[in-house]
mmCIF file of N, CA and C in Angstrom:
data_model
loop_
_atom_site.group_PDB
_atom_site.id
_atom_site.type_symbol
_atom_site.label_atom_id
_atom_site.label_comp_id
_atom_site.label_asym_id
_atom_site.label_seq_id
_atom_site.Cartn_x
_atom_site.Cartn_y
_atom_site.Cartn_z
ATOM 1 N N UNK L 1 38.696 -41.096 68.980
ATOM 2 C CA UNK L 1 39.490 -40.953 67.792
ATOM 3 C C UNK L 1 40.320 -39.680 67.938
ATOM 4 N N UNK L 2 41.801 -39.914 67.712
ATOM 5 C CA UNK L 2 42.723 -38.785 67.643
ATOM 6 C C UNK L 2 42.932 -38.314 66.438
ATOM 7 N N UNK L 3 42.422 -37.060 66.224
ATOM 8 C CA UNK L 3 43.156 -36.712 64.590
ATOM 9 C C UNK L 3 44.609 -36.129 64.891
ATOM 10 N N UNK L 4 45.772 -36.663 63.974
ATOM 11 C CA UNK L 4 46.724 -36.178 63.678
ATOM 12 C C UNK L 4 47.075 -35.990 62.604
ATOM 13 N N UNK L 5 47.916 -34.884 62.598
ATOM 14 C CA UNK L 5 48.319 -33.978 61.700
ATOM 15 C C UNK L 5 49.751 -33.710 60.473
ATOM 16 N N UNK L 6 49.426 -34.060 59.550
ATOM 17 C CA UNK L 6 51.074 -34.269 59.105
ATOM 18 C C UNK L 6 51.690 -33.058 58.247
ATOM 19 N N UNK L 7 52.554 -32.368 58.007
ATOM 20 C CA UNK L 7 52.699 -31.665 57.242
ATOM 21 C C UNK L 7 53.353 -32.226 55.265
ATOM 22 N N UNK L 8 52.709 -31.757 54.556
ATOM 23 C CA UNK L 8 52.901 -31.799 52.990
ATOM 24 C C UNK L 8 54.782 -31.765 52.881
ATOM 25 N N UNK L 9 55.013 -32.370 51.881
ATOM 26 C CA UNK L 9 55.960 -32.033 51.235
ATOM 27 C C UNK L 9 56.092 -31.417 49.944
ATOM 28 N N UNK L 10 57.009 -30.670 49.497
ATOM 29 C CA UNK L 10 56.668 -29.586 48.369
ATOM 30 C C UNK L 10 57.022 -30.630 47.215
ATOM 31 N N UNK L 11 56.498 -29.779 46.004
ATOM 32 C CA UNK L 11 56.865 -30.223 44.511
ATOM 33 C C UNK L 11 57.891 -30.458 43.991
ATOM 34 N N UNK L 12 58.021 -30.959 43.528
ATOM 35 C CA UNK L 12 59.522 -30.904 42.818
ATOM 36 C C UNK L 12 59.701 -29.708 42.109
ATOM 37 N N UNK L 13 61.186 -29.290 42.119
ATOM 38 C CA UNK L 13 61.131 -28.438 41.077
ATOM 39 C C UNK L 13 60.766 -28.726 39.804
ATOM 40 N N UNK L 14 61.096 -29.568 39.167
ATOM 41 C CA UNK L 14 60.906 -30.450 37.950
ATOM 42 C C UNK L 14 59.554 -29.876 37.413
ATOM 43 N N UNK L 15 58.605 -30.319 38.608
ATOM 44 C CA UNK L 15 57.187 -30.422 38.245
ATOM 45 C C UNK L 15 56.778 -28.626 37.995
ATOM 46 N N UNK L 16 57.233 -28.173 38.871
ATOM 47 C CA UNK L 16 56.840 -26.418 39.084
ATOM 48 C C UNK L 16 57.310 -26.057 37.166
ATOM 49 N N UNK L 17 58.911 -26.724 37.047
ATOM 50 C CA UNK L 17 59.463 -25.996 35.539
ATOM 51 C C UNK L 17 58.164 -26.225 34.758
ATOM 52 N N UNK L 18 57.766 -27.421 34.716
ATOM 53 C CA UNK L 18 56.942 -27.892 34.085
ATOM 54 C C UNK L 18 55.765 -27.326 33.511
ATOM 55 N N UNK L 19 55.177 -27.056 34.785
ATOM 56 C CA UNK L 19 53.408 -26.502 34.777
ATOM 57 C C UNK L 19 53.972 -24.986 33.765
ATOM 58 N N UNK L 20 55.137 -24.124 34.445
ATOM 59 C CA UNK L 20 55.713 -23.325 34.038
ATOM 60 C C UNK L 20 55.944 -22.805 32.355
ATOM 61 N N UNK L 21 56.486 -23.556 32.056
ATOM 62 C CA UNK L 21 57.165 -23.890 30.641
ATOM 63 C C UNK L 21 55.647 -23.888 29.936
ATOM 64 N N UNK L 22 54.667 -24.811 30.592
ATOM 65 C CA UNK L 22 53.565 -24.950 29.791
ATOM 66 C C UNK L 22 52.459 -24.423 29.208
ATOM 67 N N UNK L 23 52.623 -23.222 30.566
ATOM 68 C CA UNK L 23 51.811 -22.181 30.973
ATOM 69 C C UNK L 23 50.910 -22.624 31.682
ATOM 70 N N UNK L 24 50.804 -23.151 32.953
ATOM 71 C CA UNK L 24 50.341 -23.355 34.156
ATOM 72 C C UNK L 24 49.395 -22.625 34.816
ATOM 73 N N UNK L 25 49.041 -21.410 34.638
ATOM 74 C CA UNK L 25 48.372 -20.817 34.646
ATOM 75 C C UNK L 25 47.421 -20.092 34.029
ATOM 76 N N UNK L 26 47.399 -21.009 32.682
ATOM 77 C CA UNK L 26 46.312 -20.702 31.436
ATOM 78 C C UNK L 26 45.023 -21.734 31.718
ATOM 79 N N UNK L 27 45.136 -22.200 32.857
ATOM 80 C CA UNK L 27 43.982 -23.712 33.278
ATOM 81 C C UNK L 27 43.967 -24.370 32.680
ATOM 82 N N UNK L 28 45.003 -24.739 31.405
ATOM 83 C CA UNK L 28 45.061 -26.080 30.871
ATOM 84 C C UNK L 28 46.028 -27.265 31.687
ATOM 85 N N UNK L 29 46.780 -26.698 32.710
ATOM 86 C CA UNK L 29 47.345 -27.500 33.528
ATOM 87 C C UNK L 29 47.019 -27.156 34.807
ATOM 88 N N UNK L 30 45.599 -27.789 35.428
ATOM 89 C CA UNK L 30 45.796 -27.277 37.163
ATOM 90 C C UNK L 30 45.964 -28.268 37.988
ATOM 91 N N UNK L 31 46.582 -27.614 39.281
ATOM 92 C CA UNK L 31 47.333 -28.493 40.015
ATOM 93 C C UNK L 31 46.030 -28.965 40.898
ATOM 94 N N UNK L 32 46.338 -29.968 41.565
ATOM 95 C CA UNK L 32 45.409 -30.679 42.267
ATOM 96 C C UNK L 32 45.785 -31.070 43.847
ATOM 97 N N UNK L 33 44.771 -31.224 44.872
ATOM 98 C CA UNK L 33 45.127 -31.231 45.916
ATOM 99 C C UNK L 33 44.272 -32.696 46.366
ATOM 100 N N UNK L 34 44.293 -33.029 47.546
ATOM 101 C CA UNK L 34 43.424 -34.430 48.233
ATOM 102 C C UNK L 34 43.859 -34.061 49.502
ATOM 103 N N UNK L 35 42.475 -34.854 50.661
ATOM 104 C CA UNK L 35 42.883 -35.437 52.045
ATOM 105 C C UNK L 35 42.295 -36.452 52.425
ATOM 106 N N UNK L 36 43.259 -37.008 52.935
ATOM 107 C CA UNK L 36 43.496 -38.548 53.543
ATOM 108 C C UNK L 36 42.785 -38.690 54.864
ATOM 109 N N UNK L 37 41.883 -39.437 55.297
ATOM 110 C CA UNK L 37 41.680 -40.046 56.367
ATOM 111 C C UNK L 37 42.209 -41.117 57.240
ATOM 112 N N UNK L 38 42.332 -41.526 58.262
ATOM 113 C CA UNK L 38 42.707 -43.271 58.890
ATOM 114 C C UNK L 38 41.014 -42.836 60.084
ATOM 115 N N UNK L 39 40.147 -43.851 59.627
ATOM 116 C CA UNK L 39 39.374 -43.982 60.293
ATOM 117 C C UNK L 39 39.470 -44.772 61.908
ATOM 118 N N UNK L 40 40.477 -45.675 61.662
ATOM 119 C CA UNK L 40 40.611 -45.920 62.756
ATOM 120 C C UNK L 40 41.912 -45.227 63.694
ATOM 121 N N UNK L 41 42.972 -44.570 63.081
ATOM 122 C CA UNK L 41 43.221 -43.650 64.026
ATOM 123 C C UNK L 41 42.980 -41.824 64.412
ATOM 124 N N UNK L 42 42.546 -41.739 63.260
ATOM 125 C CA UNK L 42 42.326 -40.378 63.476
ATOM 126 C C UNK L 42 42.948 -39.828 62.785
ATOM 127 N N UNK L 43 44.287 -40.166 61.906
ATOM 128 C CA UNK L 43 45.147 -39.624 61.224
ATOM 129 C C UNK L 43 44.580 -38.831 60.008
ATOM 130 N N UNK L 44 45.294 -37.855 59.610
ATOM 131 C CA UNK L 44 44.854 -36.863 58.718
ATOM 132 C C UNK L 44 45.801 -36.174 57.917
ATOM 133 N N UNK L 45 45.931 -36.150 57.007
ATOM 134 C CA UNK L 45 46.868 -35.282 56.238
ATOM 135 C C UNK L 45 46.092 -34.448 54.865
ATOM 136 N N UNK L 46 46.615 -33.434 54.322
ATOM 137 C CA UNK L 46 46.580 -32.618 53.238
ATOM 138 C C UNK L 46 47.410 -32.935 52.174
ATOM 139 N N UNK L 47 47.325 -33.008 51.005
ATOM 140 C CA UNK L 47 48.461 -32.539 49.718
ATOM 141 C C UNK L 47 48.006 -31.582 48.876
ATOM 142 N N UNK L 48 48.486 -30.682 48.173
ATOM 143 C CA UNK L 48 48.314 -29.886 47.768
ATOM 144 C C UNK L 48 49.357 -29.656 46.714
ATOM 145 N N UNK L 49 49.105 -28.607 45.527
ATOM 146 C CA UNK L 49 50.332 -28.507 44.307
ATOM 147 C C UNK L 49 50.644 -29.732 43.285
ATOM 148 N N UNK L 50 49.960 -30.470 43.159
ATOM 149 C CA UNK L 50 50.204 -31.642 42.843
ATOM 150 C C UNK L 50 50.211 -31.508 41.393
ATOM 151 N N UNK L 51 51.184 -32.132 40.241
ATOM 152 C CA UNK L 51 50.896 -31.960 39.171
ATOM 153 C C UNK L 51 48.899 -32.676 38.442
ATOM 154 N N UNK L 52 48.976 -33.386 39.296
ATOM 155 C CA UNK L 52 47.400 -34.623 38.933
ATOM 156 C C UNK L 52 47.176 -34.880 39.948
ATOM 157 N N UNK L 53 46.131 -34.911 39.768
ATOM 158 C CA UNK L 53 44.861 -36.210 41.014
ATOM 159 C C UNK L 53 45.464 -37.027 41.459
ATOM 160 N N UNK L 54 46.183 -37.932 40.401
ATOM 161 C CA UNK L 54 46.819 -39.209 41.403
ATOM 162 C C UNK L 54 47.626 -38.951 42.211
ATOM 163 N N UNK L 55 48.508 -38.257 41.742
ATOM 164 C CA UNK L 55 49.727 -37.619 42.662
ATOM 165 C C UNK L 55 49.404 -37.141 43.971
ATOM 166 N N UNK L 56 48.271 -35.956 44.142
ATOM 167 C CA UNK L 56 47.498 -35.698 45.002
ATOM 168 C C UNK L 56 47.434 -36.786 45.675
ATOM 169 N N UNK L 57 46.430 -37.356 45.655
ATOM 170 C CA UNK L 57 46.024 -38.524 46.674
ATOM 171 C C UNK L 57 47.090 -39.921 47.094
ATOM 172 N N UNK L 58 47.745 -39.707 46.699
ATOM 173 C CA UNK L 58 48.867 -40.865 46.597
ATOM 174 C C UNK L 58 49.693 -40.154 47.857
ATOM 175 N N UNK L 59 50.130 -38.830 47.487
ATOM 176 C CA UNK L 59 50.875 -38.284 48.710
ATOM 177 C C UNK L 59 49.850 -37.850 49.815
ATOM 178 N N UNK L 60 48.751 -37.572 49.397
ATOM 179 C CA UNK L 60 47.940 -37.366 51.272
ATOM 180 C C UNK L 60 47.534 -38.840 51.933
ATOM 181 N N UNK L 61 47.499 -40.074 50.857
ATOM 182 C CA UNK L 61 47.880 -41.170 51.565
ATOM 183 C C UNK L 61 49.110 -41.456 52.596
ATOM 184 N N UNK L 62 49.868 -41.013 52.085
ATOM 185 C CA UNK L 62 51.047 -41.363 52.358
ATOM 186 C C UNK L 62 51.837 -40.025 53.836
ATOM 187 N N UNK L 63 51.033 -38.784 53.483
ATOM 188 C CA UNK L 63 51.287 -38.332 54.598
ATOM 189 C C UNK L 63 50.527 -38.574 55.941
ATOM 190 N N UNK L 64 49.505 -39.366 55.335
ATOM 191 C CA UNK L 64 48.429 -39.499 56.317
ATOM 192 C C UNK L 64 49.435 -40.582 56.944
ATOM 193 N N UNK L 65 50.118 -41.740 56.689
ATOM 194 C CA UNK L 65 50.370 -42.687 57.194
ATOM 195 C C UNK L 65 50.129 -44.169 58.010
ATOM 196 N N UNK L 66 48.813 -44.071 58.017
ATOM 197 C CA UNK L 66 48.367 -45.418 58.351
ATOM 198 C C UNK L 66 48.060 -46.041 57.218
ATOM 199 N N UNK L 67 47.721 -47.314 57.372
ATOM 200 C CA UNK L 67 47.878 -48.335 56.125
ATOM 201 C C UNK L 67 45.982 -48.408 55.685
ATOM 202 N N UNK L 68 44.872 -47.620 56.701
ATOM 203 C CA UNK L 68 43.353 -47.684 56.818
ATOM 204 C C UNK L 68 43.140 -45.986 55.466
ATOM 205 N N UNK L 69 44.399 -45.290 55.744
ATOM 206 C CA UNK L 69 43.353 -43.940 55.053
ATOM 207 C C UNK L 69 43.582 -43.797 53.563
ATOM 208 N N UNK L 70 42.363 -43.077 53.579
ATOM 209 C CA UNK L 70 41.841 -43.140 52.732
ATOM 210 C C UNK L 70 41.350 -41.515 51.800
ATOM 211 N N UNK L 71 41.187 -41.423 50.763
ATOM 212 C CA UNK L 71 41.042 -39.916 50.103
ATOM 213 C C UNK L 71 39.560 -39.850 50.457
ATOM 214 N N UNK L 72 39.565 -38.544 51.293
ATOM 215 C CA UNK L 72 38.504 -38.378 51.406
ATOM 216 C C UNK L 72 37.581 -37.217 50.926
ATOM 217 N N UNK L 73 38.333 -36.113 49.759
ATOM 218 C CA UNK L 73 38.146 -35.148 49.079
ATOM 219 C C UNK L 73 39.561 -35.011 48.275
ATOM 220 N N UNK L 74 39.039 -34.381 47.074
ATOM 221 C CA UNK L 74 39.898 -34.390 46.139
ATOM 222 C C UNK L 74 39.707 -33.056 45.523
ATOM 223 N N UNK L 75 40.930 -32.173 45.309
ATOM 224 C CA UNK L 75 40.090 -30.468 44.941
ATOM 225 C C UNK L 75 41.186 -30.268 44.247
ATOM 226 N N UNK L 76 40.372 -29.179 42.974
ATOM 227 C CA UNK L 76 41.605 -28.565 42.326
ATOM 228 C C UNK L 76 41.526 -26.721 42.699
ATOM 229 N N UNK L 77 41.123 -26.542 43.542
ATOM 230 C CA UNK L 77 41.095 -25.016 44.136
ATOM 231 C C UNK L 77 41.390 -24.958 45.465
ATOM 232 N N UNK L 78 40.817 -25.237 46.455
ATOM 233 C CA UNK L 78 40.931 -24.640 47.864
ATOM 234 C C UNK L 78 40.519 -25.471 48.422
ATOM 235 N N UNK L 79 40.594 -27.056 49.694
ATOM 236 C CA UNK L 79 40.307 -27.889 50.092
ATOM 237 C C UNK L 79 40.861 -27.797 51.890
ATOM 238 N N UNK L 80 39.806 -28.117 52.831
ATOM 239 C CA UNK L 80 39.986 -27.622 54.145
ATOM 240 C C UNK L 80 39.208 -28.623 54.850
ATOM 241 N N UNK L 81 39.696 -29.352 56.064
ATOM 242 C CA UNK L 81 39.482 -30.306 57.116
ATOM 243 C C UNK L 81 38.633 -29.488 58.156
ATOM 244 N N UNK L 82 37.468 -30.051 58.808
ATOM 245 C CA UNK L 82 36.971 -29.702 60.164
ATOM 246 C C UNK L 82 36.748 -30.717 60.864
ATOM 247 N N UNK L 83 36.884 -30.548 61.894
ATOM 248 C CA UNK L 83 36.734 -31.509 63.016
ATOM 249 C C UNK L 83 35.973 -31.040 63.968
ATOM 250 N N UNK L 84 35.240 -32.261 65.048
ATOM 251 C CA UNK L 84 34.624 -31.440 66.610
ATOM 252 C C UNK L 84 35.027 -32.829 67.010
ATOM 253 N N UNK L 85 36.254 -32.353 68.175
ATOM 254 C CA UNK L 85 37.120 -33.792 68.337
ATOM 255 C C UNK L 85 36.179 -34.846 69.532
ATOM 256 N N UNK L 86 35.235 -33.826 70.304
ATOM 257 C CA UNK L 86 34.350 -34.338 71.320
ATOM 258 C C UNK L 86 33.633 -35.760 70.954
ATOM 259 N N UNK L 87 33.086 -34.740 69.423
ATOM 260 C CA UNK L 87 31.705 -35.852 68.606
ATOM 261 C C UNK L 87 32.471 -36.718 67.960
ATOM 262 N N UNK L 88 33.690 -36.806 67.367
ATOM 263 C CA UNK L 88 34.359 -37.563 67.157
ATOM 264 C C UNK L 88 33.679 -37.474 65.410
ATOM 265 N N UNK L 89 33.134 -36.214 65.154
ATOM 266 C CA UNK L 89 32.974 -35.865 63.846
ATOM 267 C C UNK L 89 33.544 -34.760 62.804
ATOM 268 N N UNK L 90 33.798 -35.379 61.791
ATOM 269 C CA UNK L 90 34.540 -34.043 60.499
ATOM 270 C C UNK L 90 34.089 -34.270 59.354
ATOM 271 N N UNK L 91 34.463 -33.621 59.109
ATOM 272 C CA UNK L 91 34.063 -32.753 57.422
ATOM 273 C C UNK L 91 34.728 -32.309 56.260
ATOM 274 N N UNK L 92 34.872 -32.495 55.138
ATOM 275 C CA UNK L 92 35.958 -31.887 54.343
ATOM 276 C C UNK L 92 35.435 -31.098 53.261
ATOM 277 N N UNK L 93 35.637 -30.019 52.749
ATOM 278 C CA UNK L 93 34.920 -29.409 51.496
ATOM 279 C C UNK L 93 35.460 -28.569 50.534
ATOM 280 N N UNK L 94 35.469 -28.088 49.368
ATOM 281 C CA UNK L 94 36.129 -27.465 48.808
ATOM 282 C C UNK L 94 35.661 -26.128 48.834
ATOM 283 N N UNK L 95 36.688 -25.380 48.202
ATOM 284 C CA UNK L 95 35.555 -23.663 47.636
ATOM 285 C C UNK L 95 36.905 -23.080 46.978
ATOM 286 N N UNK L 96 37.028 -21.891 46.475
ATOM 287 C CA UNK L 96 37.351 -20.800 46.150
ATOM 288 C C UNK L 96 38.247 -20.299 46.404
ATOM 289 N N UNK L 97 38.505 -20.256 47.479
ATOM 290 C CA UNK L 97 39.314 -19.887 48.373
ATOM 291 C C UNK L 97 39.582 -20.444 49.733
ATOM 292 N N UNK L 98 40.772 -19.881 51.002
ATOM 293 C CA UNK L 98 40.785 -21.214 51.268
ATOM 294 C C UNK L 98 39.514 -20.917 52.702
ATOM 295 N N UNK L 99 39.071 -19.449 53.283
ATOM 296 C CA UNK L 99 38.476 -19.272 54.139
ATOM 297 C C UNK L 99 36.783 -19.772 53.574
ATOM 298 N N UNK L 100 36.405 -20.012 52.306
ATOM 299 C CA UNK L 100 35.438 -20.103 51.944
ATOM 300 C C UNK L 100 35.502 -21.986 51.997
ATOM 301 N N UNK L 101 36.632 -22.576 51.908
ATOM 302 C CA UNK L 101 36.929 -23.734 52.256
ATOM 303 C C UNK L 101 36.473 -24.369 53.465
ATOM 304 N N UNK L 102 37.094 -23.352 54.403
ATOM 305 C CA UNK L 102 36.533 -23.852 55.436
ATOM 306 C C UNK L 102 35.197 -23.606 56.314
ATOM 307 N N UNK L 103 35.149 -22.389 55.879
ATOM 308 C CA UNK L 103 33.670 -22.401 56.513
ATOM 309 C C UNK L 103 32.808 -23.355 55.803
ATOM 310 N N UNK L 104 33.160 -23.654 54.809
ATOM 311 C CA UNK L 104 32.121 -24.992 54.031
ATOM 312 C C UNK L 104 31.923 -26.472 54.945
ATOM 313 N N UNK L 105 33.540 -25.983 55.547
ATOM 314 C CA UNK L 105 33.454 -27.422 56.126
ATOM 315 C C UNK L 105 33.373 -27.823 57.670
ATOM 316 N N UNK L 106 33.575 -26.480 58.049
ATOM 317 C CA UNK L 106 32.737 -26.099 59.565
ATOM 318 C C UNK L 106 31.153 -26.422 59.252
ATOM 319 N N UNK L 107 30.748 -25.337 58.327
ATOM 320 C CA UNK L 107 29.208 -25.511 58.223
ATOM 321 C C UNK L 107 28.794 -27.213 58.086
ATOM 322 N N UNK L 108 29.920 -27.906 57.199
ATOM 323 C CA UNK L 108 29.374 -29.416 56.888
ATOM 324 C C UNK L 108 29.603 -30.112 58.356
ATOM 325 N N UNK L 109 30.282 -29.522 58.674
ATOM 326 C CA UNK L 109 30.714 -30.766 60.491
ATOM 327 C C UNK L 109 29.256 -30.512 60.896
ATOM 328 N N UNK L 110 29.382 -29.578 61.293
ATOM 329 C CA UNK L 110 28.067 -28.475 62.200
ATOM 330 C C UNK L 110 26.769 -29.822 61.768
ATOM 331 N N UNK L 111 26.440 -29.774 60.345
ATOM 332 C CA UNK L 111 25.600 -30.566 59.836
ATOM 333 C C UNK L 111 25.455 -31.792 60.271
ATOM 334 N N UNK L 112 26.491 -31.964 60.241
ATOM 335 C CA UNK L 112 26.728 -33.789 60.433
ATOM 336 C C UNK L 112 26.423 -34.009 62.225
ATOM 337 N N UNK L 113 26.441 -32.930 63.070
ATOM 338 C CA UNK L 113 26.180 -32.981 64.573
ATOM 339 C C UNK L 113 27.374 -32.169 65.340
ATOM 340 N N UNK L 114 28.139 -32.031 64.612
ATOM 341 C CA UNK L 114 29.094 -31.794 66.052
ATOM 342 C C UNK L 114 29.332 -29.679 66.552
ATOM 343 N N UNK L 115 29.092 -29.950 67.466
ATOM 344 C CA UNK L 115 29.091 -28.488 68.136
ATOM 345 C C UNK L 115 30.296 -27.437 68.081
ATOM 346 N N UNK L 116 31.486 -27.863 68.208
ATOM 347 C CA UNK L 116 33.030 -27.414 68.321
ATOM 348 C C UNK L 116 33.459 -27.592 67.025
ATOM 349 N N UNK L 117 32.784 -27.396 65.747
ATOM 350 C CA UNK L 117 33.616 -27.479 64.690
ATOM 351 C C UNK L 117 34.595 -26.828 63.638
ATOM 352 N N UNK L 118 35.830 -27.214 64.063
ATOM 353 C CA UNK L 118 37.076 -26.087 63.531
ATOM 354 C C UNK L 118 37.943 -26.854 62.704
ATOM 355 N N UNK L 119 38.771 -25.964 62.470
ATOM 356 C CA UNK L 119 39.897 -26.491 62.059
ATOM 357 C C UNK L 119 40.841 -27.286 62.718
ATOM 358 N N UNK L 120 41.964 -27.752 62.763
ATOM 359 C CA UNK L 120 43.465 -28.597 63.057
ATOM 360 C C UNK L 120 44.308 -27.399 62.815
ATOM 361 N N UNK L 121 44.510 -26.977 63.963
ATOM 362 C CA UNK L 121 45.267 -25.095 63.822
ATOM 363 C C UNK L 121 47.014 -25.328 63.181
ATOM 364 N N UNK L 122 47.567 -26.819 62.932
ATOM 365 C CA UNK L 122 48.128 -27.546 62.288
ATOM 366 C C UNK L 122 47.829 -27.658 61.103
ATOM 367 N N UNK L 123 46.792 -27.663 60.426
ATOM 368 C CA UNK L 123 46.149 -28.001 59.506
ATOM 369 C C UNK L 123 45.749 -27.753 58.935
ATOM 370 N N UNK L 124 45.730 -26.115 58.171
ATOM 371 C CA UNK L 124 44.422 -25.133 57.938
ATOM 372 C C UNK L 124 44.616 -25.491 56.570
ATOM 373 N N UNK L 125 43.453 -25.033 56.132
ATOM 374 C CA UNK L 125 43.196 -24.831 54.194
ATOM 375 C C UNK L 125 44.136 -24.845 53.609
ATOM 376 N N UNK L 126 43.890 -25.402 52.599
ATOM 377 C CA UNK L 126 44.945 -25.117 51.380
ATOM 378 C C UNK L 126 44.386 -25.100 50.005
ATOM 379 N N UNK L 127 45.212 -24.396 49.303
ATOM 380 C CA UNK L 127 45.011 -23.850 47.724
ATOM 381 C C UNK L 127 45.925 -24.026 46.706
ATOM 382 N N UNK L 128 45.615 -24.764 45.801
ATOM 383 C CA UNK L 128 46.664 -24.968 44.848
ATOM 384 C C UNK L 128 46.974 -23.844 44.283
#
């Protein structure tokens, strides 16, 4: 299994006025992130900034790009991919931040078996 890597596309402005205007940063509006799997190719993508959940996962579908993936975490803080491409195993987890992200999800690969478990140096954490 090959994981590949896609990069996000940004928000609309629209959406940014929005959260903005609303006060977006009072946590009555938080933005939301997801990542997409393709189990059978390996494909992988992030979204992040998202006004909602759906939105989220709709676009890490869609950056993921195969017609198989699938949301495979859904976060409204800090959400981060690991892989150990050998074992042909990964991990996804949320936290706090985005280094606390990933060591969550190193530590979860690690768990699951695989020895080499890092990031997609393409790919690192993200935080709404």
């Amino acid at each position: 299994m090959l994981f590949r890597h896609c990069a996000p596309i940004a928000l609309a402005i629209a959406s940014a006025a929005l959260l903005s205007a609303c006060g977006g940063g009072d946590g009555i509006f938080e933005n939301r992130g997801a990542i997409a799997v393709s189990e059978t190719t390996g494909a992988v993508a992030i979204s992040w900034d998202a006004a909602n959940q759906n939105l989220a996962n709709d676009k890490a579908r869609s950056l993921c790009g195969q017609s198989d993936c699938k949301v495979v975490l859904q976060f409204s803080k800090c959400g981060a991919f690991s892989v150990d491409t050998n074992a042909r195993i990964y991990a996804v987890a949320e936290g706090n931040s985005a280094t606390e992200a990933q060591e969550a999800a190193d530590n979860s690969c690690r768990a699951n078996g695989g020895q080499t478990c890092t990031a997609i140096p393409e790919l690192p954490a993200k935080c709404n």
